[in-house]
PDB file of C-alpha atoms in Angstrom:
ATOM      1  CA  UNK A   1     -61.099  19.488  80.381  1.00 65.00           C
ATOM      2  CA  UNK A   2     -59.776  20.725  77.043  1.00 74.00           C
ATOM      3  CA  UNK A   3     -62.252  22.226  74.540  1.00 79.00           C
ATOM      4  CA  UNK A   4     -61.601  22.452  70.812  1.00 83.00           C
ATOM      5  CA  UNK A   5     -63.920  23.767  68.081  1.00 85.00           C
ATOM      6  CA  UNK A   6     -63.358  22.871  64.419  1.00 88.00           C
ATOM      7  CA  UNK A   7     -65.473  23.841  61.406  1.00 89.00           C
ATOM      8  CA  UNK A   8     -66.494  20.691  59.579  1.00 87.00           C
ATOM      9  CA  UNK A   9     -68.786  21.447  56.647  1.00 73.00           C
ATOM     10  CA  UNK A  10     -71.400  23.645  55.108  1.00 67.00           C
ATOM     11  CA  UNK A  11     -74.400  22.709  53.008  1.00 64.00           C
ATOM     12  CA  UNK A  12     -76.959  24.342  50.742  1.00 62.00           C
ATOM     13  CA  UNK A  13     -78.622  26.112  53.692  1.00 70.00           C
ATOM     14  CA  UNK A  14     -77.656  29.185  55.742  1.00 77.00           C
ATOM     15  CA  UNK A  15     -76.203  26.973  58.490  1.00 85.00           C
ATOM     16  CA  UNK A  16     -72.637  26.324  59.538  1.00 91.00           C
ATOM     17  CA  UNK A  17     -71.435  23.229  61.391  1.00 92.00           C
ATOM     18  CA  UNK A  18     -68.625  22.786  63.901  1.00 94.00           C
ATOM     19  CA  UNK A  19     -67.353  19.775  65.849  1.00 94.00           C
ATOM     20  CA  UNK A  20     -66.855  20.531  69.518  1.00 94.00           C
ATOM     21  CA  UNK A  21     -64.280  18.355  71.272  1.00 92.00           C
ATOM     22  CA  UNK A  22     -64.797  18.129  75.038  1.00 87.00           C
ATOM     23  CA  UNK A  23     -61.967  15.877  76.141  1.00 83.00           C
ATOM     24  CA  UNK A  24     -62.727  12.545  74.432  1.00 85.00           C
ATOM     25  CA  UNK A  25     -66.378  13.412  73.778  1.00 91.00           C
ATOM     26  CA  UNK A  26     -67.661  15.324  70.755  1.00 94.00           C
ATOM     27  CA  UNK A  27     -70.840  17.139  69.761  1.00 95.00           C
ATOM     28  CA  UNK A  28     -71.957  19.256  66.821  1.00 95.00           C
ATOM     29  CA  UNK A  29     -72.506  23.005  67.038  1.00 95.00           C
ATOM     30  CA  UNK A  30     -74.994  24.321  64.462  1.00 95.00           C
ATOM     31  CA  UNK A  31     -75.202  28.049  63.806  1.00 94.00           C
ATOM     32  CA  UNK A  32     -77.688  29.901  61.605  1.00 91.00           C
ATOM     33  CA  UNK A  33     -77.466  33.576  60.685  1.00 83.00           C
ATOM     34  CA  UNK A  34     -80.687  33.445  58.646  1.00 83.00           C
ATOM     35  CA  UNK A  35     -83.920  31.448  58.844  1.00 84.00           C
ATOM     36  CA  UNK A  36     -83.205  30.613  62.492  1.00 88.00           C
ATOM     37  CA  UNK A  37     -86.677  29.322  63.190  1.00 91.00           C
ATOM     38  CA  UNK A  38     -86.537  26.709  60.441  1.00 90.00           C
ATOM     39  CA  UNK A  39     -82.870  25.789  60.783  1.00 91.00           C
ATOM     40  CA  UNK A  40     -82.720  25.610  64.578  1.00 94.00           C
ATOM     41  CA  UNK A  41     -86.133  25.594  66.300  1.00 94.00           C
ATOM     42  CA  UNK A  42     -88.080  23.561  63.713  1.00 94.00           C
ATOM     43  CA  UNK A  43     -85.110  21.242  63.257  1.00 95.00           C
ATOM     44  CA  UNK A  44     -84.869  20.570  67.012  1.00 96.00           C
ATOM     45  CA  UNK A  45     -88.639  20.094  67.404  1.00 95.00           C
ATOM     46  CA  UNK A  46     -88.995  17.693  64.468  1.00 96.00           C
ATOM     47  CA  UNK A  47     -85.927  15.719  65.555  1.00 97.00           C
ATOM     48  CA  UNK A  48     -87.408  15.304  69.029  1.00 96.00           C
ATOM     49  CA  UNK A  49     -90.811  14.280  67.656  1.00 96.00           C
ATOM     50  CA  UNK A  50     -89.319  11.698  65.276  1.00 97.00           C
ATOM     51  CA  UNK A  51     -87.069  10.330  68.027  1.00 97.00           C
ATOM     52  CA  UNK A  52     -90.124   9.622  70.202  1.00 96.00           C
ATOM     53  CA  UNK A  53     -91.483   7.575  67.275  1.00 97.00           C
ATOM     54  CA  UNK A  54     -88.372   5.432  66.947  1.00 97.00           C
ATOM     55  CA  UNK A  55     -86.517   7.377  64.229  1.00 98.00           C
ATOM     56  CA  UNK A  56     -82.844   7.901  65.069  1.00 97.00           C
ATOM     57  CA  UNK A  57     -82.289  11.672  64.906  1.00 98.00           C
ATOM     58  CA  UNK A  58     -79.640  13.864  66.611  1.00 97.00           C
ATOM     59  CA  UNK A  59     -80.428  14.570  70.262  1.00 97.00           C
ATOM     60  CA  UNK A  60     -80.530  18.240  71.276  1.00 96.00           C
ATOM     61  CA  UNK A  61     -77.858  18.795  73.948  1.00 96.00           C
ATOM     62  CA  UNK A  62     -78.258  22.519  74.484  1.00 95.00           C
ATOM     63  CA  UNK A  63     -79.964  25.413  72.751  1.00 93.00           C
ATOM     64  CA  UNK A  64     -79.322  29.128  72.442  1.00 93.00           C
ATOM     65  CA  UNK A  65     -81.996  29.980  69.878  1.00 92.00           C
ATOM     66  CA  UNK A  66     -81.761  33.752  70.381  1.00 90.00           C
ATOM     67  CA  UNK A  67     -78.060  33.650  69.610  1.00 93.00           C
ATOM     68  CA  UNK A  68     -78.610  31.360  66.611  1.00 93.00           C
ATOM     69  CA  UNK A  69     -76.810  28.349  68.088  1.00 95.00           C
ATOM     70  CA  UNK A  70     -77.707  24.785  69.057  1.00 96.00           C
ATOM     71  CA  UNK A  71     -75.578  21.853  70.206  1.00 96.00           C
ATOM     72  CA  UNK A  72     -76.611  18.394  68.998  1.00 97.00           C
ATOM     73  CA  UNK A  73     -75.444  14.804  69.123  1.00 96.00           C
ATOM     74  CA  UNK A  74     -72.508  13.921  66.852  1.00 95.00           C
ATOM     75  CA  UNK A  75     -73.344  11.217  64.301  1.00 95.00           C
ATOM     76  CA  UNK A  76     -69.799  11.182  62.895  1.00 93.00           C
ATOM     77  CA  UNK A  77     -68.413  12.536  59.655  1.00 90.00           C
ATOM     78  CA  UNK A  78     -69.470   9.934  57.062  1.00 93.00           C
ATOM     79  CA  UNK A  79     -72.886   9.933  55.467  1.00 95.00           C
ATOM     80  CA  UNK A  80     -74.351   6.886  53.757  1.00 97.00           C
ATOM     81  CA  UNK A  81     -73.233   8.409  50.440  1.00 95.00           C
ATOM     82  CA  UNK A  82     -69.649   7.405  51.346  1.00 94.00           C
ATOM     83  CA  UNK A  83     -70.687   3.766  51.792  1.00 95.00           C
ATOM     84  CA  UNK A  84     -72.938   3.681  48.722  1.00 95.00           C
ATOM     85  CA  UNK A  85     -70.045   4.822  46.537  1.00 92.00           C
ATOM     86  CA  UNK A  86     -67.787   2.077  47.905  1.00 92.00           C
ATOM     87  CA  UNK A  87     -70.278  -0.778  48.299  1.00 92.00           C
ATOM     88  CA  UNK A  88     -70.566  -3.652  45.838  1.00 90.00           C
ATOM     89  CA  UNK A  89     -74.024  -4.390  47.220  1.00 93.00           C
ATOM     90  CA  UNK A  90     -75.702  -1.003  46.944  1.00 95.00           C
ATOM     91  CA  UNK A  91     -79.177  -2.524  46.998  1.00 97.00           C
ATOM     92  CA  UNK A  92     -78.720  -3.739  50.592  1.00 96.00           C
ATOM     93  CA  UNK A  93     -78.051  -0.135  51.678  1.00 97.00           C
ATOM     94  CA  UNK A  94     -81.037   1.207  49.753  1.00 98.00           C
ATOM     95  CA  UNK A  95     -83.280  -1.435  51.321  1.00 98.00           C
ATOM     96  CA  UNK A  96     -82.275  -0.152  54.761  1.00 97.00           C
ATOM     97  CA  UNK A  97     -83.125   3.400  53.680  1.00 98.00           C
ATOM     98  CA  UNK A  98     -86.537   2.266  52.427  1.00 98.00           C
ATOM     99  CA  UNK A  99     -87.107   0.617  55.810  1.00 98.00           C
ATOM    100  CA  UNK A 100     -86.531   4.022  57.457  1.00 98.00           C
ATOM    101  CA  UNK A 101     -88.984   5.679  55.034  1.00 98.00           C
ATOM    102  CA  UNK A 102     -91.577   3.014  55.804  1.00 97.00           C
ATOM    103  CA  UNK A 103     -91.041   3.531  59.535  1.00 97.00           C
ATOM    104  CA  UNK A 104     -91.593   7.291  59.122  1.00 98.00           C
ATOM    105  CA  UNK A 105     -94.715   6.612  57.046  1.00 96.00           C
ATOM    106  CA  UNK A 106     -96.187   4.471  59.832  1.00 96.00           C
ATOM    107  CA  UNK A 107     -96.167   7.499  62.164  1.00 96.00           C
ATOM    108  CA  UNK A 108     -99.632   8.961  62.576  1.00 94.00           C
ATOM    109  CA  UNK A 109     -99.657  12.345  60.759  1.00 92.00           C
ATOM    110  CA  UNK A 110     -99.908  15.340  63.065  1.00 92.00           C
ATOM    111  CA  UNK A 111    -100.599  18.996  62.292  1.00 91.00           C
ATOM    112  CA  UNK A 112     -98.701  20.463  65.240  1.00 92.00           C
ATOM    113  CA  UNK A 113     -95.407  19.582  66.936  1.00 93.00           C
ATOM    114  CA  UNK A 114     -94.608  21.050  70.348  1.00 86.00           C
ATOM    115  CA  UNK A 115     -91.311  22.951  70.618  1.00 83.00           C
ATOM    116  CA  UNK A 116     -91.743  24.741  73.968  1.00 80.00           C
ATOM    117  CA  UNK A 117     -94.135  24.702  76.925  1.00 76.00           C
ATOM    118  CA  UNK A 118     -96.920  26.500  75.054  1.00 83.00           C
ATOM    119  CA  UNK A 119     -95.677  26.868  71.469  1.00 85.00           C
ATOM    120  CA  UNK A 120     -96.240  24.597  68.506  1.00 90.00           C
ATOM    121  CA  UNK A 121     -94.724  24.137  65.063  1.00 91.00           C
ATOM    122  CA  UNK A 122     -97.315  23.758  62.301  1.00 91.00           C
ATOM    123  CA  UNK A 123     -96.654  21.052  59.716  1.00 92.00           C
ATOM    124  CA  UNK A 124     -97.855  22.255  56.329  1.00 91.00           C
ATOM    125  CA  UNK A 125     -99.387  20.010  53.662  1.00 92.00           C
ATOM    126  CA  UNK A 126     -98.425  19.647  50.033  1.00 91.00           C
ATOM    127  CA  UNK A 127    -100.928  20.903  47.484  1.00 88.00           C
ATOM    128  CA  UNK A 128    -100.769  22.075  43.876  1.00 90.00           C
ATOM    129  CA  UNK A 129     -99.787  25.589  45.002  1.00 92.00           C
ATOM    130  CA  UNK A 130     -96.856  24.365  47.109  1.00 93.00           C
ATOM    131  CA  UNK A 131     -95.671  22.035  44.323  1.00 95.00           C
ATOM    132  CA  UNK A 132     -95.745  25.004  41.936  1.00 96.00           C
ATOM    133  CA  UNK A 133     -93.920  27.186  44.448  1.00 95.00           C
ATOM    134  CA  UNK A 134     -91.070  24.671  44.513  1.00 95.00           C
ATOM    135  CA  UNK A 135     -90.893  24.086  40.762  1.00 96.00           C
ATOM    136  CA  UNK A 136     -91.021  27.863  40.235  1.00 97.00           C
ATOM    137  CA  UNK A 137     -87.345  27.878  41.244  1.00 97.00           C
ATOM    138  CA  UNK A 138     -86.708  26.322  37.830  1.00 98.00           C
ATOM    139  CA  UNK A 139     -88.448  29.267  36.131  1.00 98.00           C
ATOM    140  CA  UNK A 140     -87.041  31.955  38.424  1.00 97.00           C
ATOM    141  CA  UNK A 141     -83.377  30.893  38.287  1.00 97.00           C
ATOM    142  CA  UNK A 142     -82.397  28.072  35.956  1.00 97.00           C
ATOM    143  CA  UNK A 143     -84.443  28.773  32.828  1.00 97.00           C
ATOM    144  CA  UNK A 144     -83.674  32.505  32.458  1.00 97.00           C
ATOM    145  CA  UNK A 145     -80.071  31.804  33.428  1.00 96.00           C
ATOM    146  CA  UNK A 146     -79.450  29.284  30.643  1.00 96.00           C
ATOM    147  CA  UNK A 147     -81.724  30.441  27.791  1.00 96.00           C
ATOM    148  CA  UNK A 148     -82.202  34.140  28.616  1.00 95.00           C
ATOM    149  CA  UNK A 149     -85.108  36.102  30.098  1.00 95.00           C
ATOM    150  CA  UNK A 150     -86.965  36.722  26.842  1.00 94.00           C
ATOM    151  CA  UNK A 151     -87.017  33.091  25.737  1.00 95.00           C
ATOM    152  CA  UNK A 152     -87.687  31.975  29.306  1.00 96.00           C
ATOM    153  CA  UNK A 153     -90.835  34.101  29.653  1.00 94.00           C
ATOM    154  CA  UNK A 154     -92.111  32.612  26.387  1.00 93.00           C
ATOM    155  CA  UNK A 155     -91.912  29.036  27.671  1.00 96.00           C
ATOM    156  CA  UNK A 156     -92.717  29.638  31.337  1.00 96.00           C
ATOM    157  CA  UNK A 157     -96.518  29.813  30.961  1.00 95.00           C
ATOM    158  CA  UNK A 158     -96.648  26.797  28.623  1.00 96.00           C
ATOM    159  CA  UNK A 159     -94.537  24.573  30.901  1.00 97.00           C
ATOM    160  CA  UNK A 160     -96.359  25.690  34.057  1.00 97.00           C
ATOM    161  CA  UNK A 161     -99.714  24.926  32.455  1.00 96.00           C
ATOM    162  CA  UNK A 162     -98.553  21.418  31.625  1.00 97.00           C
ATOM    163  CA  UNK A 163     -97.128  20.919  35.115  1.00 97.00           C
ATOM    164  CA  UNK A 164    -100.445  21.976  36.605  1.00 96.00           C
ATOM    165  CA  UNK A 165    -102.221  19.227  34.650  1.00 97.00           C
ATOM    166  CA  UNK A 166     -99.707  16.710  35.962  1.00 97.00           C
ATOM    167  CA  UNK A 167     -99.917  17.873  39.579  1.00 96.00           C
ATOM    168  CA  UNK A 168    -103.696  17.416  39.408  1.00 95.00           C
ATOM    169  CA  UNK A 169    -103.116  13.760  38.456  1.00 94.00           C
ATOM    170  CA  UNK A 170    -101.364  12.998  41.774  1.00 95.00           C
ATOM    171  CA  UNK A 171    -103.520  10.446  43.570  1.00 93.00           C
ATOM    172  CA  UNK A 172    -102.258  10.168  47.168  1.00 92.00           C
ATOM    173  CA  UNK A 173    -102.996  13.303  49.188  1.00 85.00           C
ATOM    174  CA  UNK A 174    -101.003  14.261  52.282  1.00 87.00           C
ATOM    175  CA  UNK A 175    -101.498  11.050  54.238  1.00 87.00           C
ATOM    176  CA  UNK A 176     -97.904  10.703  55.406  1.00 94.00           C
ATOM    177  CA  UNK A 177     -95.113  12.571  57.164  1.00 96.00           C
ATOM    178  CA  UNK A 178     -92.555  13.449  54.496  1.00 97.00           C
ATOM    179  CA  UNK A 179     -88.923  14.229  55.357  1.00 97.00           C
ATOM    180  CA  UNK A 180     -88.695  16.184  52.083  1.00 96.00           C
ATOM    181  CA  UNK A 181     -84.961  15.789  51.506  1.00 95.00           C
ATOM    182  CA  UNK A 182     -84.468  12.076  52.076  1.00 98.00           C
ATOM    183  CA  UNK A 183     -81.322  10.936  50.284  1.00 97.00           C
ATOM    184  CA  UNK A 184     -78.098   9.133  51.203  1.00 97.00           C
ATOM    185  CA  UNK A 185     -76.270  12.382  52.054  1.00 95.00           C
ATOM    186  CA  UNK A 186     -78.816  12.957  54.835  1.00 96.00           C
ATOM    187  CA  UNK A 187     -78.527   9.429  56.265  1.00 98.00           C
ATOM    188  CA  UNK A 188     -75.686   8.682  58.676  1.00 96.00           C
ATOM    189  CA  UNK A 189     -74.759   5.166  59.834  1.00 96.00           C
ATOM    190  CA  UNK A 190     -73.938   5.371  63.531  1.00 90.00           C
ATOM    191  CA  UNK A 191     -74.192   2.952  66.483  1.00 82.00           C
ATOM    192  CA  UNK A 192     -75.377   0.212  64.086  1.00 87.00           C
ATOM    193  CA  UNK A 193     -78.373   2.383  63.172  1.00 93.00           C
ATOM    194  CA  UNK A 194     -79.213   4.733  60.329  1.00 97.00           C
ATOM    195  CA  UNK A 195     -79.379   8.263  61.676  1.00 97.00           C
ATOM    196  CA  UNK A 196     -81.560  10.818  59.888  1.00 98.00           C
ATOM    197  CA  UNK A 197     -80.503  14.468  59.643  1.00 96.00           C
ATOM    198  CA  UNK A 198     -81.840  17.645  57.959  1.00 95.00           C
ATOM    199  CA  UNK A 199     -85.429  17.098  59.089  1.00 96.00           C
ATOM    200  CA  UNK A 200     -86.356  20.802  59.313  1.00 94.00           C
ATOM    201  CA  UNK A 201     -88.402  20.833  56.090  1.00 94.00           C
ATOM    202  CA  UNK A 202     -90.729  17.981  57.077  1.00 96.00           C
ATOM    203  CA  UNK A 203     -94.270  18.270  55.760  1.00 95.00           C
ATOM    204  CA  UNK A 204     -97.440  16.212  55.302  1.00 96.00           C
ATOM    205  CA  UNK A 205     -97.590  14.780  51.831  1.00 95.00           C
ATOM    206  CA  UNK A 206     -97.376  11.966  49.320  1.00 95.00           C
ATOM    207  CA  UNK A 207     -95.687   8.622  50.139  1.00 95.00           C
ATOM    208  CA  UNK A 208     -93.662   8.776  46.919  1.00 97.00           C
ATOM    209  CA  UNK A 209     -91.863  12.048  47.630  1.00 97.00           C
ATOM    210  CA  UNK A 210     -89.199  10.635  49.972  1.00 98.00           C
ATOM    211  CA  UNK A 211     -88.845   7.519  47.818  1.00 98.00           C
ATOM    212  CA  UNK A 212     -88.242   9.701  44.739  1.00 98.00           C
ATOM    213  CA  UNK A 213     -85.711  11.758  46.723  1.00 98.00           C
ATOM    214  CA  UNK A 214     -83.845   8.569  47.607  1.00 98.00           C
ATOM    215  CA  UNK A 215     -83.974   6.731  44.287  1.00 98.00           C
ATOM    216  CA  UNK A 216     -83.541   9.716  41.958  1.00 98.00           C
ATOM    217  CA  UNK A 217     -80.831  11.423  43.996  1.00 97.00           C
ATOM    218  CA  UNK A 218     -78.855  13.844  41.833  1.00 96.00           C
ATOM    219  CA  UNK A 219     -75.702  13.434  43.955  1.00 94.00           C
ATOM    220  CA  UNK A 220     -75.059   9.761  43.234  1.00 94.00           C
ATOM    221  CA  UNK A 221     -75.416   7.778  40.027  1.00 94.00           C
ATOM    222  CA  UNK A 222     -77.159   4.511  40.757  1.00 91.00           C
ATOM    223  CA  UNK A 223     -77.743   1.854  38.051  1.00 93.00           C
ATOM    224  CA  UNK A 224     -81.325   1.647  36.754  1.00 94.00           C
ATOM    225  CA  UNK A 225     -81.488  -1.959  37.999  1.00 95.00           C
ATOM    226  CA  UNK A 226     -80.869  -0.804  41.602  1.00 96.00           C
ATOM    227  CA  UNK A 227     -83.449   1.976  41.203  1.00 97.00           C
ATOM    228  CA  UNK A 228     -86.071  -0.505  40.001  1.00 96.00           C
ATOM    229  CA  UNK A 229     -85.265  -3.089  42.695  1.00 97.00           C
ATOM    230  CA  UNK A 230     -85.500  -0.413  45.396  1.00 98.00           C
ATOM    231  CA  UNK A 231     -88.879   0.756  44.078  1.00 97.00           C
ATOM    232  CA  UNK A 232     -90.188  -2.823  43.945  1.00 96.00           C
ATOM    233  CA  UNK A 233     -88.919  -3.457  47.477  1.00 97.00           C
ATOM    234  CA  UNK A 234     -90.961  -0.484  48.692  1.00 96.00           C
ATOM    235  CA  UNK A 235     -94.073  -1.809  46.923  1.00 95.00           C
ATOM    236  CA  UNK A 236     -93.681  -5.206  48.602  1.00 94.00           C
ATOM    237  CA  UNK A 237     -93.228  -3.730  52.072  1.00 94.00           C
ATOM    238  CA  UNK A 238     -95.588  -0.744  52.093  1.00 93.00           C
ATOM    239  CA  UNK A 239     -99.012  -0.743  53.754  1.00 83.00           C
ATOM    240  CA  UNK A 240    -100.836   0.775  50.779  1.00 86.00           C
ATOM    241  CA  UNK A 241    -103.767  -1.271  49.469  1.00 84.00           C
ATOM    242  CA  UNK A 242    -102.908  -3.591  46.581  1.00 81.00           C
ATOM    243  CA  UNK A 243    -105.574  -2.093  44.308  1.00 84.00           C
ATOM    244  CA  UNK A 244    -103.883   1.322  44.693  1.00 88.00           C
ATOM    245  CA  UNK A 245    -100.318   0.126  44.036  1.00 86.00           C
ATOM    246  CA  UNK A 246    -100.509   0.861  40.292  1.00 84.00           C
ATOM    247  CA  UNK A 247    -101.233   4.512  41.086  1.00 90.00           C
ATOM    248  CA  UNK A 248     -97.954   4.881  42.969  1.00 93.00           C
ATOM    249  CA  UNK A 249     -95.789   4.775  39.824  1.00 94.00           C
ATOM    250  CA  UNK A 250     -97.430   7.849  38.277  1.00 94.00           C
ATOM    251  CA  UNK A 251     -97.132   9.734  41.574  1.00 96.00           C
ATOM    252  CA  UNK A 252     -93.475   8.723  41.817  1.00 97.00           C
ATOM    253  CA  UNK A 253     -92.658   9.914  38.277  1.00 97.00           C
ATOM    254  CA  UNK A 254     -94.507  13.232  38.668  1.00 97.00           C
ATOM    255  CA  UNK A 255     -92.881  14.018  42.014  1.00 98.00           C
ATOM    256  CA  UNK A 256     -89.425  12.977  40.798  1.00 98.00           C
ATOM    257  CA  UNK A 257     -89.687  15.410  37.875  1.00 98.00           C
ATOM    258  CA  UNK A 258     -91.146  18.139  40.098  1.00 98.00           C
ATOM    259  CA  UNK A 259     -88.327  17.704  42.620  1.00 98.00           C
ATOM    260  CA  UNK A 260     -85.579  17.666  40.014  1.00 98.00           C
ATOM    261  CA  UNK A 261     -86.896  20.761  38.239  1.00 98.00           C
ATOM    262  CA  UNK A 262     -86.760  22.421  41.666  1.00 98.00           C
ATOM    263  CA  UNK A 263     -83.182  21.162  42.143  1.00 98.00           C
ATOM    264  CA  UNK A 264     -82.097  22.647  38.804  1.00 98.00           C
ATOM    265  CA  UNK A 265     -83.384  25.989  40.114  1.00 98.00           C
ATOM    266  CA  UNK A 266     -81.835  25.622  43.579  1.00 97.00           C
ATOM    267  CA  UNK A 267     -78.416  24.552  42.305  1.00 97.00           C
ATOM    268  CA  UNK A 268     -78.323  27.326  39.693  1.00 97.00           C
ATOM    269  CA  UNK A 269     -79.304  29.810  42.415  1.00 96.00           C
ATOM    270  CA  UNK A 270     -76.530  28.494  44.678  1.00 94.00           C
ATOM    271  CA  UNK A 271     -74.103  29.180  41.833  1.00 95.00           C
ATOM    272  CA  UNK A 272     -75.449  32.592  40.815  1.00 95.00           C
ATOM    273  CA  UNK A 273     -76.585  34.113  44.116  1.00 94.00           C
ATOM    274  CA  UNK A 274     -74.501  32.334  46.736  1.00 90.00           C
ATOM    275  CA  UNK A 275     -71.237  31.902  44.798  1.00 92.00           C
ATOM    276  CA  UNK A 276     -71.246  28.096  45.126  1.00 91.00           C
ATOM    277  CA  UNK A 277     -70.338  26.891  41.606  1.00 94.00           C
ATOM    278  CA  UNK A 278     -69.626  23.356  42.888  1.00 93.00           C
ATOM    279  CA  UNK A 279     -73.331  22.567  42.549  1.00 95.00           C
ATOM    280  CA  UNK A 280     -73.273  23.037  38.762  1.00 96.00           C
ATOM    281  CA  UNK A 281     -71.599  19.648  38.290  1.00 96.00           C
ATOM    282  CA  UNK A 282     -74.888  17.951  39.223  1.00 97.00           C
ATOM    283  CA  UNK A 283     -76.992  19.646  36.534  1.00 98.00           C
ATOM    284  CA  UNK A 284     -76.407  17.190  33.630  1.00 98.00           C
ATOM    285  CA  UNK A 285     -77.315  14.164  35.748  1.00 98.00           C
ATOM    286  CA  UNK A 286     -80.376  15.979  37.087  1.00 98.00           C
ATOM    287  CA  UNK A 287     -81.549  16.300  33.488  1.00 98.00           C
ATOM    288  CA  UNK A 288     -80.822  12.587  32.918  1.00 97.00           C
ATOM    289  CA  UNK A 289     -83.149  11.736  35.797  1.00 98.00           C
ATOM    290  CA  UNK A 290     -85.897  13.997  34.418  1.00 98.00           C
ATOM    291  CA  UNK A 291     -85.507  12.335  31.005  1.00 98.00           C
ATOM    292  CA  UNK A 292     -85.662   8.887  32.600  1.00 97.00           C
ATOM    293  CA  UNK A 293     -89.008   9.610  34.252  1.00 97.00           C
ATOM    294  CA  UNK A 294     -90.444  11.329  31.158  1.00 97.00           C
ATOM    295  CA  UNK A 295     -90.530   7.916  29.463  1.00 95.00           C
ATOM    296  CA  UNK A 296     -93.913   7.567  31.160  1.00 95.00           C
ATOM    297  CA  UNK A 297     -96.526   8.411  28.495  1.00 94.00           C
ATOM    298  CA  UNK A 298     -98.243  10.977  30.739  1.00 96.00           C
ATOM    299  CA  UNK A 299     -95.279  13.300  30.079  1.00 97.00           C
ATOM    300  CA  UNK A 300     -95.552  13.325  26.286  1.00 97.00           C
ATOM    301  CA  UNK A 301     -96.478  17.021  26.100  1.00 97.00           C
ATOM    302  CA  UNK A 302     -94.037  18.110  28.817  1.00 97.00           C
ATOM    303  CA  UNK A 303     -91.183  16.249  27.140  1.00 97.00           C
ATOM    304  CA  UNK A 304     -91.900  17.957  23.812  1.00 97.00           C
ATOM    305  CA  UNK A 305     -92.024  21.441  25.391  1.00 97.00           C
ATOM    306  CA  UNK A 306     -88.830  20.928  27.407  1.00 97.00           C
ATOM    307  CA  UNK A 307     -87.009  19.690  24.305  1.00 96.00           C
ATOM    308  CA  UNK A 308     -87.922  22.912  22.514  1.00 96.00           C
ATOM    309  CA  UNK A 309     -86.937  25.167  25.400  1.00 97.00           C
ATOM    310  CA  UNK A 310     -83.756  23.512  26.766  1.00 97.00           C
ATOM    311  CA  UNK A 311     -81.780  21.617  24.144  1.00 96.00           C
ATOM    312  CA  UNK A 312     -79.385  18.695  24.739  1.00 95.00           C
ATOM    313  CA  UNK A 313     -76.297  20.900  24.564  1.00 96.00           C
ATOM    314  CA  UNK A 314     -77.536  23.135  27.400  1.00 96.00           C
ATOM    315  CA  UNK A 315     -78.637  20.138  29.471  1.00 97.00           C
ATOM    316  CA  UNK A 316     -75.126  18.712  29.379  1.00 96.00           C
ATOM    317  CA  UNK A 317     -73.441  21.966  30.433  1.00 93.00           C
ATOM    318  CA  UNK A 318     -71.860  22.108  33.868  1.00 90.00           C
ATOM    319  CA  UNK A 319     -70.206  25.514  33.555  1.00 89.00           C
ATOM    320  CA  UNK A 320     -72.005  28.826  33.235  1.00 89.00           C
ATOM    321  CA  UNK A 321     -70.883  32.430  33.505  1.00 81.00           C
TER     322      UNK A 321
END
């Protein structure tokens, strides 16, 4: 049998991916030089757990955790992003994604996931501290990078204080398993199913987080009409009590802004620290999404502060030194 190994892609993590050809069969080799536990062990354990609950995740074929290598099932080379860009009926694809989110949300939340005979992976829960830890990437990387350290330190405390007030308004508390990076680039149509990848950051949290990740995805521009229809489809299909439905919109808006502030920080860090300037092209649209959600009146103060600190000209920039 002839073996052939070909590098296929990299992402925003410390992993590398290769397609292994074994005659006519293929598999994916994942290597991780850093954060091996999260990128290999946690990833394998969460995939296995979700698969037992009916979520289509890559099957682990072989593992060499000590060497930083795993071999997993090959879902092909086209993510759902490819089909969304080409489709004239984008809503039908987003409905299918929402169905996957709803299926994940029906899984009974667990604190521990087994990854070996006597070892368990702990699933953390979102709280105000963890939300701040994520949005701190905006203050640590993006803000000082685009307006300077002195000006950044001036606005940091004011913005964080306002964010804290907003995070305290979140109603639904850690009742669901959250993928945490659920968007069309992490969904792969294969064998007439939607496969889910990049599960390693799963956590217990709010039902709106994955929905916000899907609808307000910085990598693909979706018309507002499709965004609204997708959100309404979720509301019709979800198991949340009708009297609590109105509270979902505030949670959605808060978590969308929180996530996209984090993304501004992550993408600027990828440019500055990891020499990946290709991520800068997403920054203007990320700001557009933040502005879209700040139309909610609860963000009146935050909108005013962000306007003072990061002006329109900076928000539109996609090239930095």
